[in-house]
Amino acid sequence: MQAINIGILGLGTVGSGVIKLIKDHQKKISGITGRQLVIKRAVVHNPDKKRNVDLSGITVTTDINDLINDPDIQIVVEVMGTVEIAKDYIERLLRAGKHIITANKDLIAIHGSQLAELADKNHCDLFYEASVAGGIPILRTIVSSFAADRIIEVKGIVNGTTNYILTQMSQNNVSFNEALKSAQKLGFAEADPTNDVAGIDAAYKMIILTQFAFGMNVTLTDIKTTGIQKIELADIKQAEELGYKIKLLGIAKLIDKRISVSVGPVLIPASQPLAAVQNENNAVLVTGAAVGETMFYGPGAGELPTANSVLSDIIAVTKDIVMKTTGSRFNEFSQEGKTASKENVFYPYYISLKVKDRPGQMLKITRIMSEINASFHLIIQTELDEENARVVMTTHQVSESQLDAILNGISKLKEISVIAAYKILPGQQ
Amino acid sequence: MQAINIGILGLGTVGSGVIKLIKDHQKKISGITGRQLVIKRAVVHNPDKKRNVDLSGITVTTDINDLINDPDIQIVVEVMGTVEIAKDYIERLLRAGKHIITANKDLIAIHGSQLAELADKNHCDLFYEASVAGGIPILRTIVSSFAADRIIEVKGIVNGTTNYILTQMSQNNVSFNEALKSAQKLGFAEADPTNDVAGIDAAYKMIILTQFAFGMNVTLTDIKTTGIQKIELADIKQAEELGYKIKLLGIAKLIDKRISVSVGPVLIPASQPLAAVQNENNAVLVTGAAVGETMFYGPGAGELPTANSVLSDIIAVTKDIVMKTTGSRFNEFSQEGKTASKENVFYPYYISLKVKDRPGQMLKITRIMSEINASFHLIIQTELDEENARVVMTTHQVSESQLDAILNGISKLKEISVIAAYKILPGQQ
């Protein structure tokens, strides 16, 4: 049987997983593709490091040129991380006619269009299924199953670390800091968790999802991103009493042909499938004009789930090589897109306030609301500490600019401060 | 732009949906495929019937030969239903070199392998994404995203009618018959609901899912199928008190390289995502050795969701035509498979009994259990009517043959009868 030789950049968790899966499922893969997949070379930073995977038959080197100049190698898998070096390597590999598979979401979110063009020019495949929601085949599904539909909205729990932390806070009644510590102990959060807990990782994934679902390019600055660091347990519990779960949710939504993308804590009705996504799992809910709501759920990371997505990309490239159809874009859907303005993005909000416990406070708040024509759905007052009350209100639909005005108005009051202001997803039916 | 001419068999709900979607999304589809899709001819039973769709430009006829003999037509969509006539038509169309897309699950479950071979021989595509879980792209996802993984289990809520009825029973505290009547009024159940409520429809879908996930062919007689007609509200409520939802669940599972497929009411832990699937929605949970649990959720039927799946098949065929790669099988994964024997299929069970209310009854039951080495997890006794108690027990893991022995033993007791015996899915973590 003819072989397809593969190079690999990086032998960390995902790289090792890819090698294991190819060895374990050689027979099934050959049955489907008619080719034998062979990992021929690996490029790593430190070739002397002990690795938890059988490297027999694989030449391990530190020089990218060994891959670029090996005419036998047709496919290169990039799982080394970092943005700029990976970009440089991939560009040189594409120019040498190698097909590329990467799990590098930062790279794709920042330089994806540019790399796709270069791949085009060199008739190469460039796939990156593993870059969003590791074990969930969401990108290829959008490409192949929503081509005839018009996607209206994509909502995703796309960061496992934050979902794990929020689940632990809710289930074990612990603070953000305690939950973060236990997540770090168990390996669900990194020593420096900023990228995850501040929502940056989720925002990068939403950039890629937006590109696939709407054919539109947005950048990090187009996305209003709020992290979970300031979420208080009391608000998680209050939301639950009202029938909601708080999740870090990415939302990309068409509003009058313009796109609105945000990442932040959102109240999701407990009856909705997204609310049931627990711990480190991910889920993406796609709303199509024709098909309605479909949700794709699974592990967001991990050695084998992510390696499995890389493998499905390798198989897709291999099929393309066999059928001589390489060089078409992973996502061919592209259209002009402007971002929606704050005046046109409407949600109900959950607003939690710290209010000095004395008469007349509620009047100040209602005055601010009525000045901008916003109205409450409900107000709940509970004790916060000896001097202060926690006032939680849920609003009817207000625009983002109205919300800004409310928060701005409250910030000027001496005895009232904002603890939280989160979107509320509308319930079903 | 070059046109791809399409014929359509049947202008019912799905057929009309396909025509609507093609007209509405012409531009997007052309952008992706580089071709203009044109519905040229439709074959129907009654051409004079008024239809709720714009048929301008489409020649409507009653004669299948008009499709077979039209050399312009490359793709035929079969959405007429019925098994034998559809099979005859499709065979003649395949011999004439037409690519086929069908939503006909009965046809594919019964004659799929045979039709796939005929398609092979004639270098034609034969796709049927819409045949299982209408709006969920589950078949193509298994093909493209689990190729490198080994699927261990597929579990599905794949019948919308029964899930709607069970949801209504649970939410509105009504009997099966009342819920069925309201489902019929709202169009979620047919006048003759047998195929749905007896689990036959779900079993057909499990045949197709088993073929895709395990490459194995099973038939209706290999599947132990139980319907929902005899489910009592009291057992739904009792299960909920124990932390479970009762769903009609199809399970296809590898046990020592053999396959076990069943369809029946199952107790699912409320914390699992499958338990949150409500009303007419469907969901398929795939467990891969590498990837772990992934779930695909969405509408199981309906004009536009199903039409969208048909459209994604049409686009896949069109891409194949453009790239001259038609004729490869929808699912190329195939392996020998025997069905597992009853001795090797283990589950915990929920058993609900009607027991004449007098001393010594429990002793009889425990004697039967201990004779076959089975043990209880818990026993709950509640009042059923003036003379009888309802005894609910959950067992530890027992094999299907042990379960048969338990039920057989109980059936011989005069004052005890079995109301229900349902599998219990193990909880997570």
PDB file of C-alpha atoms in Angstrom, chain A residues 82-283:
ATOM      1  CA  THR A  82       3.247  30.071  19.810  1.00  0.00           C
ATOM      2  CA  VAL A  83       2.115  32.432  17.096  1.00  0.00           C
ATOM      3  CA  GLU A  84       4.987  34.067  15.249  1.00  0.00           C
ATOM      4  CA  ILE A  85       7.411  31.147  14.929  1.00  0.00           C
ATOM      5  CA  ALA A  86       4.571  28.819  13.922  1.00  0.00           C
ATOM      6  CA  LYS A  87       3.483  31.343  11.295  1.00  0.00           C
ATOM      7  CA  ASP A  88       6.975  31.558   9.854  1.00  0.00           C
ATOM      8  CA  TYR A  89       7.342  27.780   9.750  1.00  0.00           C
ATOM      9  CA  ILE A  90       3.905  27.234   8.192  1.00  0.00           C
ATOM     10  CA  GLU A  91       4.510  29.872   5.523  1.00  0.00           C
ATOM     11  CA  ARG A  92       7.777  28.211   4.521  1.00  0.00           C
ATOM     12  CA  LEU A  93       6.135  24.771   4.531  1.00  0.00           C
ATOM     13  CA  LEU A  94       3.232  25.972   2.386  1.00  0.00           C
ATOM     14  CA  ARG A  95       5.661  27.499  -0.112  1.00  0.00           C
ATOM     15  CA  ALA A  96       7.352  24.084  -0.230  1.00  0.00           C
ATOM     16  CA  GLY A  97       3.969  22.554  -1.134  1.00  0.00           C
ATOM     17  CA  LYS A  98       3.263  20.807   2.175  1.00  0.00           C
ATOM     18  CA  HIS A  99      -0.342  20.479   3.336  1.00  0.00           C
ATOM     19  CA  ILE A 100      -0.805  21.890   6.828  1.00  0.00           C
ATOM     20  CA  ILE A 101      -2.882  20.829   9.790  1.00  0.00           C
ATOM     21  CA  THR A 102      -2.751  22.981  12.888  1.00  0.00           C
ATOM     22  CA  ALA A 103      -4.468  23.113  16.267  1.00  0.00           C
ATOM     23  CA  ASN A 104      -3.144  26.624  16.893  1.00  0.00           C
ATOM     24  CA  LYS A 105      -6.216  28.825  17.468  1.00  0.00           C
ATOM     25  CA  ASP A 106      -4.298  32.022  18.261  1.00  0.00           C
ATOM     26  CA  LEU A 107      -2.419  31.681  14.987  1.00  0.00           C
ATOM     27  CA  ILE A 108      -5.571  31.016  12.961  1.00  0.00           C
ATOM     28  CA  ALA A 109      -7.589  33.720  14.698  1.00  0.00           C
ATOM     29  CA  ILE A 110      -4.879  36.291  14.024  1.00  0.00           C
ATOM     30  CA  HIS A 111      -3.340  35.207  10.702  1.00  0.00           C
ATOM     31  CA  GLY A 112      -5.908  32.727   9.316  1.00  0.00           C
ATOM     32  CA  SER A 113      -6.995  34.652   6.197  1.00  0.00           C
ATOM     33  CA  GLN A 114      -3.437  35.396   5.192  1.00  0.00           C
ATOM     34  CA  LEU A 115      -2.355  31.765   5.610  1.00  0.00           C
ATOM     35  CA  ALA A 116      -5.434  30.527   3.728  1.00  0.00           C
ATOM     36  CA  GLU A 117      -4.468  32.743   0.789  1.00  0.00           C
ATOM     37  CA  LEU A 118      -0.936  31.417   0.790  1.00  0.00           C
ATOM     38  CA  ALA A 119      -2.261  27.835   0.916  1.00  0.00           C
ATOM     39  CA  ASP A 120      -4.531  28.655  -2.026  1.00  0.00           C
ATOM     40  CA  LYS A 121      -1.634  29.961  -4.072  1.00  0.00           C
ATOM     41  CA  ASN A 122       0.378  26.809  -3.449  1.00  0.00           C
ATOM     42  CA  HIS A 123      -2.589  24.430  -4.010  1.00  0.00           C
ATOM     43  CA  CYS A 124      -2.241  23.178  -0.464  1.00  0.00           C
ATOM     44  CA  ASP A 125      -4.820  22.155   2.116  1.00  0.00           C
ATOM     45  CA  LEU A 126      -4.834  24.089   5.392  1.00  0.00           C
ATOM     46  CA  PHE A 127      -7.128  22.522   8.015  1.00  0.00           C
ATOM     47  CA  TYR A 128      -7.557  23.388  11.708  1.00  0.00           C
ATOM     48  CA  GLU A 129     -10.550  21.504  13.111  1.00  0.00           C
ATOM     49  CA  ALA A 130      -8.774  21.044  16.462  1.00  0.00           C
ATOM     50  CA  SER A 131      -8.360  24.796  16.971  1.00  0.00           C
ATOM     51  CA  VAL A 132     -11.926  25.243  18.262  1.00  0.00           C
ATOM     52  CA  ALA A 133     -13.550  22.969  20.880  1.00  0.00           C
ATOM     53  CA  GLY A 134     -10.913  20.206  20.621  1.00  0.00           C
ATOM     54  CA  GLY A 135     -13.053  17.091  20.475  1.00  0.00           C
ATOM     55  CA  ILE A 136     -16.097  18.574  18.750  1.00  0.00           C
ATOM     56  CA  PRO A 137     -16.043  18.512  14.936  1.00  0.00           C
ATOM     57  CA  ILE A 138     -17.748  21.890  14.743  1.00  0.00           C
ATOM     58  CA  LEU A 139     -15.858  23.583  11.891  1.00  0.00           C
ATOM     59  CA  ARG A 140     -16.263  20.801   9.332  1.00  0.00           C
ATOM     60  CA  THR A 141     -19.906  20.429  10.384  1.00  0.00           C
ATOM     61  CA  ILE A 142     -20.590  24.098   9.692  1.00  0.00           C
ATOM     62  CA  VAL A 143     -18.886  23.802   6.305  1.00  0.00           C
ATOM     63  CA  SER A 144     -20.633  20.647   5.195  1.00  0.00           C
ATOM     64  CA  SER A 145     -24.022  20.806   6.876  1.00  0.00           C
ATOM     65  CA  PHE A 146     -24.958  24.457   6.954  1.00  0.00           C
ATOM     66  CA  ALA A 147     -23.902  25.330   3.418  1.00  0.00           C
ATOM     67  CA  ALA A 148     -27.516  25.554   2.278  1.00  0.00           C
ATOM     68  CA  ASP A 149     -28.759  27.279   5.385  1.00  0.00           C
ATOM     69  CA  ARG A 150     -28.317  30.799   6.651  1.00  0.00           C
ATOM     70  CA  ILE A 151     -26.802  30.788  10.118  1.00  0.00           C
ATOM     71  CA  ILE A 152     -28.340  33.468  12.330  1.00  0.00           C
ATOM     72  CA  GLU A 153     -26.465  32.909  15.558  1.00  0.00           C
ATOM     73  CA  VAL A 154     -23.641  30.820  17.042  1.00  0.00           C
ATOM     74  CA  LYS A 155     -23.365  30.502  20.808  1.00  0.00           C
ATOM     75  CA  GLY A 156     -20.574  28.599  22.436  1.00  0.00           C
ATOM     76  CA  ILE A 157     -19.163  27.401  25.724  1.00  0.00           C
ATOM     77  CA  VAL A 158     -15.732  27.150  24.143  1.00  0.00           C
ATOM     78  CA  ASN A 159     -13.368  27.384  27.097  1.00  0.00           C
ATOM     79  CA  GLY A 160     -13.119  24.312  29.327  1.00  0.00           C
ATOM     80  CA  THR A 161     -11.170  25.980  32.150  1.00  0.00           C
ATOM     81  CA  THR A 162     -13.775  28.658  32.852  1.00  0.00           C
ATOM     82  CA  ASN A 163     -16.664  26.214  32.520  1.00  0.00           C
ATOM     83  CA  TYR A 164     -14.925  23.918  34.997  1.00  0.00           C
ATOM     84  CA  ILE A 165     -14.440  26.769  37.463  1.00  0.00           C
ATOM     85  CA  LEU A 166     -18.048  27.973  37.168  1.00  0.00           C
ATOM     86  CA  THR A 167     -19.369  24.413  37.586  1.00  0.00           C
ATOM     87  CA  GLN A 168     -17.270  23.935  40.723  1.00  0.00           C
ATOM     88  CA  MET A 169     -18.394  27.276  42.183  1.00  0.00           C
ATOM     89  CA  SER A 170     -22.009  26.285  41.642  1.00  0.00           C
ATOM     90  CA  GLN A 171     -21.757  22.689  42.844  1.00  0.00           C
ATOM     91  CA  ASN A 172     -19.415  23.130  45.799  1.00  0.00           C
ATOM     92  CA  ASN A 173     -20.415  26.636  46.886  1.00  0.00           C
ATOM     93  CA  VAL A 174     -16.883  27.982  46.657  1.00  0.00           C
ATOM     94  CA  SER A 175     -15.490  31.333  45.539  1.00  0.00           C
ATOM     95  CA  PHE A 176     -13.787  31.968  42.209  1.00  0.00           C
ATOM     96  CA  ASN A 177     -10.359  31.880  43.834  1.00  0.00           C
ATOM     97  CA  GLU A 178     -10.966  28.573  45.583  1.00  0.00           C
ATOM     98  CA  ALA A 179     -12.374  26.992  42.419  1.00  0.00           C
ATOM     99  CA  LEU A 180      -9.421  28.304  40.395  1.00  0.00           C
ATOM    100  CA  LYS A 181      -6.958  26.786  42.848  1.00  0.00           C
ATOM    101  CA  SER A 182      -8.569  23.360  42.677  1.00  0.00           C
ATOM    102  CA  ALA A 183      -8.726  23.621  38.866  1.00  0.00           C
ATOM    103  CA  GLN A 184      -4.996  24.359  38.816  1.00  0.00           C
ATOM    104  CA  LYS A 185      -4.279  21.387  41.080  1.00  0.00           C
ATOM    105  CA  LEU A 186      -6.222  19.073  38.769  1.00  0.00           C
ATOM    106  CA  GLY A 187      -4.591  20.441  35.625  1.00  0.00           C
ATOM    107  CA  PHE A 188      -7.760  22.127  34.295  1.00  0.00           C
ATOM    108  CA  ALA A 189      -6.198  25.580  34.661  1.00  0.00           C
ATOM    109  CA  GLU A 190      -2.674  26.784  33.939  1.00  0.00           C
ATOM    110  CA  ALA A 191      -0.347  28.411  36.452  1.00  0.00           C
ATOM    111  CA  ASP A 192      -1.026  31.737  34.730  1.00  0.00           C
ATOM    112  CA  PRO A 193      -4.737  31.374  33.929  1.00  0.00           C
ATOM    113  CA  THR A 194      -5.246  34.906  32.559  1.00  0.00           C
ATOM    114  CA  ASN A 195      -5.844  33.923  28.945  1.00  0.00           C
ATOM    115  CA  ASP A 196      -8.634  31.564  29.968  1.00  0.00           C
ATOM    116  CA  VAL A 197     -10.334  33.385  32.829  1.00  0.00           C
ATOM    117  CA  ALA A 198     -10.232  36.767  31.101  1.00  0.00           C
ATOM    118  CA  GLY A 199     -12.093  35.314  28.119  1.00  0.00           C
ATOM    119  CA  ILE A 200      -9.270  35.862  25.578  1.00  0.00           C
ATOM    120  CA  ASP A 201      -9.056  32.179  24.629  1.00  0.00           C
ATOM    121  CA  ALA A 202     -12.829  32.062  24.080  1.00  0.00           C
ATOM    122  CA  ALA A 203     -12.677  35.267  22.021  1.00  0.00           C
ATOM    123  CA  TYR A 204     -10.050  33.748  19.679  1.00  0.00           C
ATOM    124  CA  LYS A 205     -12.309  30.750  19.150  1.00  0.00           C
ATOM    125  CA  MET A 206     -15.274  33.011  18.441  1.00  0.00           C
ATOM    126  CA  ILE A 207     -13.206  34.766  15.748  1.00  0.00           C
ATOM    127  CA  ILE A 208     -12.785  31.411  13.981  1.00  0.00           C
ATOM    128  CA  LEU A 209     -16.416  30.364  14.500  1.00  0.00           C
ATOM    129  CA  THR A 210     -17.598  33.733  13.158  1.00  0.00           C
ATOM    130  CA  GLN A 211     -15.481  33.251  10.066  1.00  0.00           C
ATOM    131  CA  PHE A 212     -17.007  29.823   9.414  1.00  0.00           C
ATOM    132  CA  ALA A 213     -20.613  30.595  10.326  1.00  0.00           C
ATOM    133  CA  PHE A 214     -20.931  34.037   8.741  1.00  0.00           C
ATOM    134  CA  GLY A 215     -17.981  34.219   6.359  1.00  0.00           C
ATOM    135  CA  MET A 216     -16.932  37.402   8.141  1.00  0.00           C
ATOM    136  CA  ASN A 217     -13.568  38.431   9.585  1.00  0.00           C
ATOM    137  CA  VAL A 218     -13.538  40.064  12.993  1.00  0.00           C
ATOM    138  CA  THR A 219     -10.612  40.807  15.281  1.00  0.00           C
ATOM    139  CA  LEU A 220     -10.151  40.774  19.036  1.00  0.00           C
ATOM    140  CA  THR A 221     -10.952  44.496  19.224  1.00  0.00           C
ATOM    141  CA  ASP A 222     -14.376  43.891  17.643  1.00  0.00           C
ATOM    142  CA  ILE A 223     -15.338  41.550  20.486  1.00  0.00           C
ATOM    143  CA  LYS A 224     -16.613  42.866  23.797  1.00  0.00           C
ATOM    144  CA  THR A 225     -14.852  40.452  26.139  1.00  0.00           C
ATOM    145  CA  THR A 226     -15.506  40.057  29.873  1.00  0.00           C
ATOM    146  CA  GLY A 227     -13.861  37.405  32.029  1.00  0.00           C
ATOM    147  CA  ILE A 228     -15.123  35.438  34.992  1.00  0.00           C
ATOM    148  CA  GLN A 229     -12.625  36.665  37.612  1.00  0.00           C
ATOM    149  CA  LYS A 230     -15.148  38.935  39.297  1.00  0.00           C
ATOM    150  CA  ILE A 231     -18.098  36.558  39.403  1.00  0.00           C
ATOM    151  CA  GLU A 232     -19.384  36.227  42.958  1.00  0.00           C
ATOM    152  CA  LEU A 233     -20.815  32.993  44.288  1.00  0.00           C
ATOM    153  CA  ALA A 234     -23.833  34.963  45.561  1.00  0.00           C
ATOM    154  CA  ASP A 235     -24.748  35.945  42.004  1.00  0.00           C
ATOM    155  CA  ILE A 236     -24.376  32.366  40.758  1.00  0.00           C
ATOM    156  CA  LYS A 237     -26.765  31.250  43.507  1.00  0.00           C
ATOM    157  CA  GLN A 238     -29.161  34.146  42.929  1.00  0.00           C
ATOM    158  CA  ALA A 239     -29.259  33.327  39.213  1.00  0.00           C
ATOM    159  CA  GLU A 240     -29.989  29.694  40.031  1.00  0.00           C
ATOM    160  CA  GLU A 241     -32.915  30.716  42.223  1.00  0.00           C
ATOM    161  CA  LEU A 242     -34.268  32.623  39.246  1.00  0.00           C
ATOM    162  CA  GLY A 243     -33.875  29.530  37.035  1.00  0.00           C
ATOM    163  CA  TYR A 244     -30.586  30.319  35.290  1.00  0.00           C
ATOM    164  CA  LYS A 245     -27.037  28.990  35.092  1.00  0.00           C
ATOM    165  CA  ILE A 246     -24.167  31.447  34.623  1.00  0.00           C
ATOM    166  CA  LYS A 247     -21.758  30.357  31.884  1.00  0.00           C
ATOM    167  CA  LEU A 248     -18.937  32.107  30.034  1.00  0.00           C
ATOM    168  CA  LEU A 249     -20.636  32.265  26.652  1.00  0.00           C
ATOM    169  CA  GLY A 250     -19.393  33.430  23.278  1.00  0.00           C
ATOM    170  CA  ILE A 251     -22.190  34.850  21.133  1.00  0.00           C
ATOM    171  CA  ALA A 252     -21.888  35.729  17.441  1.00  0.00           C
ATOM    172  CA  LYS A 253     -25.151  37.015  16.051  1.00  0.00           C
ATOM    173  CA  LEU A 254     -26.423  38.641  12.891  1.00  0.00           C
ATOM    174  CA  ILE A 255     -28.340  41.866  13.500  1.00  0.00           C
ATOM    175  CA  ASP A 256     -29.648  43.467  10.299  1.00  0.00           C
ATOM    176  CA  LYS A 257     -26.843  41.887   8.270  1.00  0.00           C
ATOM    177  CA  ARG A 258     -24.241  43.196  10.704  1.00  0.00           C
ATOM    178  CA  ILE A 259     -22.337  40.984  13.114  1.00  0.00           C
ATOM    179  CA  SER A 260     -22.194  41.307  16.879  1.00  0.00           C
ATOM    180  CA  VAL A 261     -19.663  39.170  18.738  1.00  0.00           C
ATOM    181  CA  SER A 262     -19.242  39.081  22.509  1.00  0.00           C
ATOM    182  CA  VAL A 263     -17.703  36.897  25.199  1.00  0.00           C
ATOM    183  CA  GLY A 264     -18.802  37.144  28.806  1.00  0.00           C
ATOM    184  CA  PRO A 265     -20.766  35.641  31.673  1.00  0.00           C
ATOM    185  CA  VAL A 266     -24.367  35.067  30.563  1.00  0.00           C
ATOM    186  CA  LEU A 267     -27.473  33.805  32.391  1.00  0.00           C
ATOM    187  CA  ILE A 268     -28.795  30.760  30.503  1.00  0.00           C
ATOM    188  CA  PRO A 269     -32.267  29.345  31.331  1.00  0.00           C
ATOM    189  CA  ALA A 270     -31.731  26.023  33.134  1.00  0.00           C
ATOM    190  CA  SER A 271     -34.056  24.258  30.671  1.00  0.00           C
ATOM    191  CA  GLN A 272     -31.772  24.986  27.717  1.00  0.00           C
ATOM    192  CA  PRO A 273     -29.246  22.360  26.653  1.00  0.00           C
ATOM    193  CA  LEU A 274     -26.322  24.817  26.972  1.00  0.00           C
ATOM    194  CA  ALA A 275     -27.080  25.161  30.692  1.00  0.00           C
ATOM    195  CA  ALA A 276     -26.441  21.414  31.169  1.00  0.00           C
ATOM    196  CA  VAL A 277     -22.854  21.590  29.900  1.00  0.00           C
ATOM    197  CA  GLN A 278     -20.713  20.857  32.917  1.00  0.00           C
ATOM    198  CA  ASN A 279     -17.091  20.950  34.006  1.00  0.00           C
ATOM    199  CA  GLU A 280     -14.446  21.043  31.272  1.00  0.00           C
ATOM    200  CA  ASN A 281     -16.879  20.167  28.480  1.00  0.00           C
ATOM    201  CA  ASN A 282     -17.598  22.464  25.557  1.00  0.00           C
ATOM    202  CA  ALA A 283     -20.700  22.981  23.434  1.00  0.00           C
TER     203      ALA A 283
END
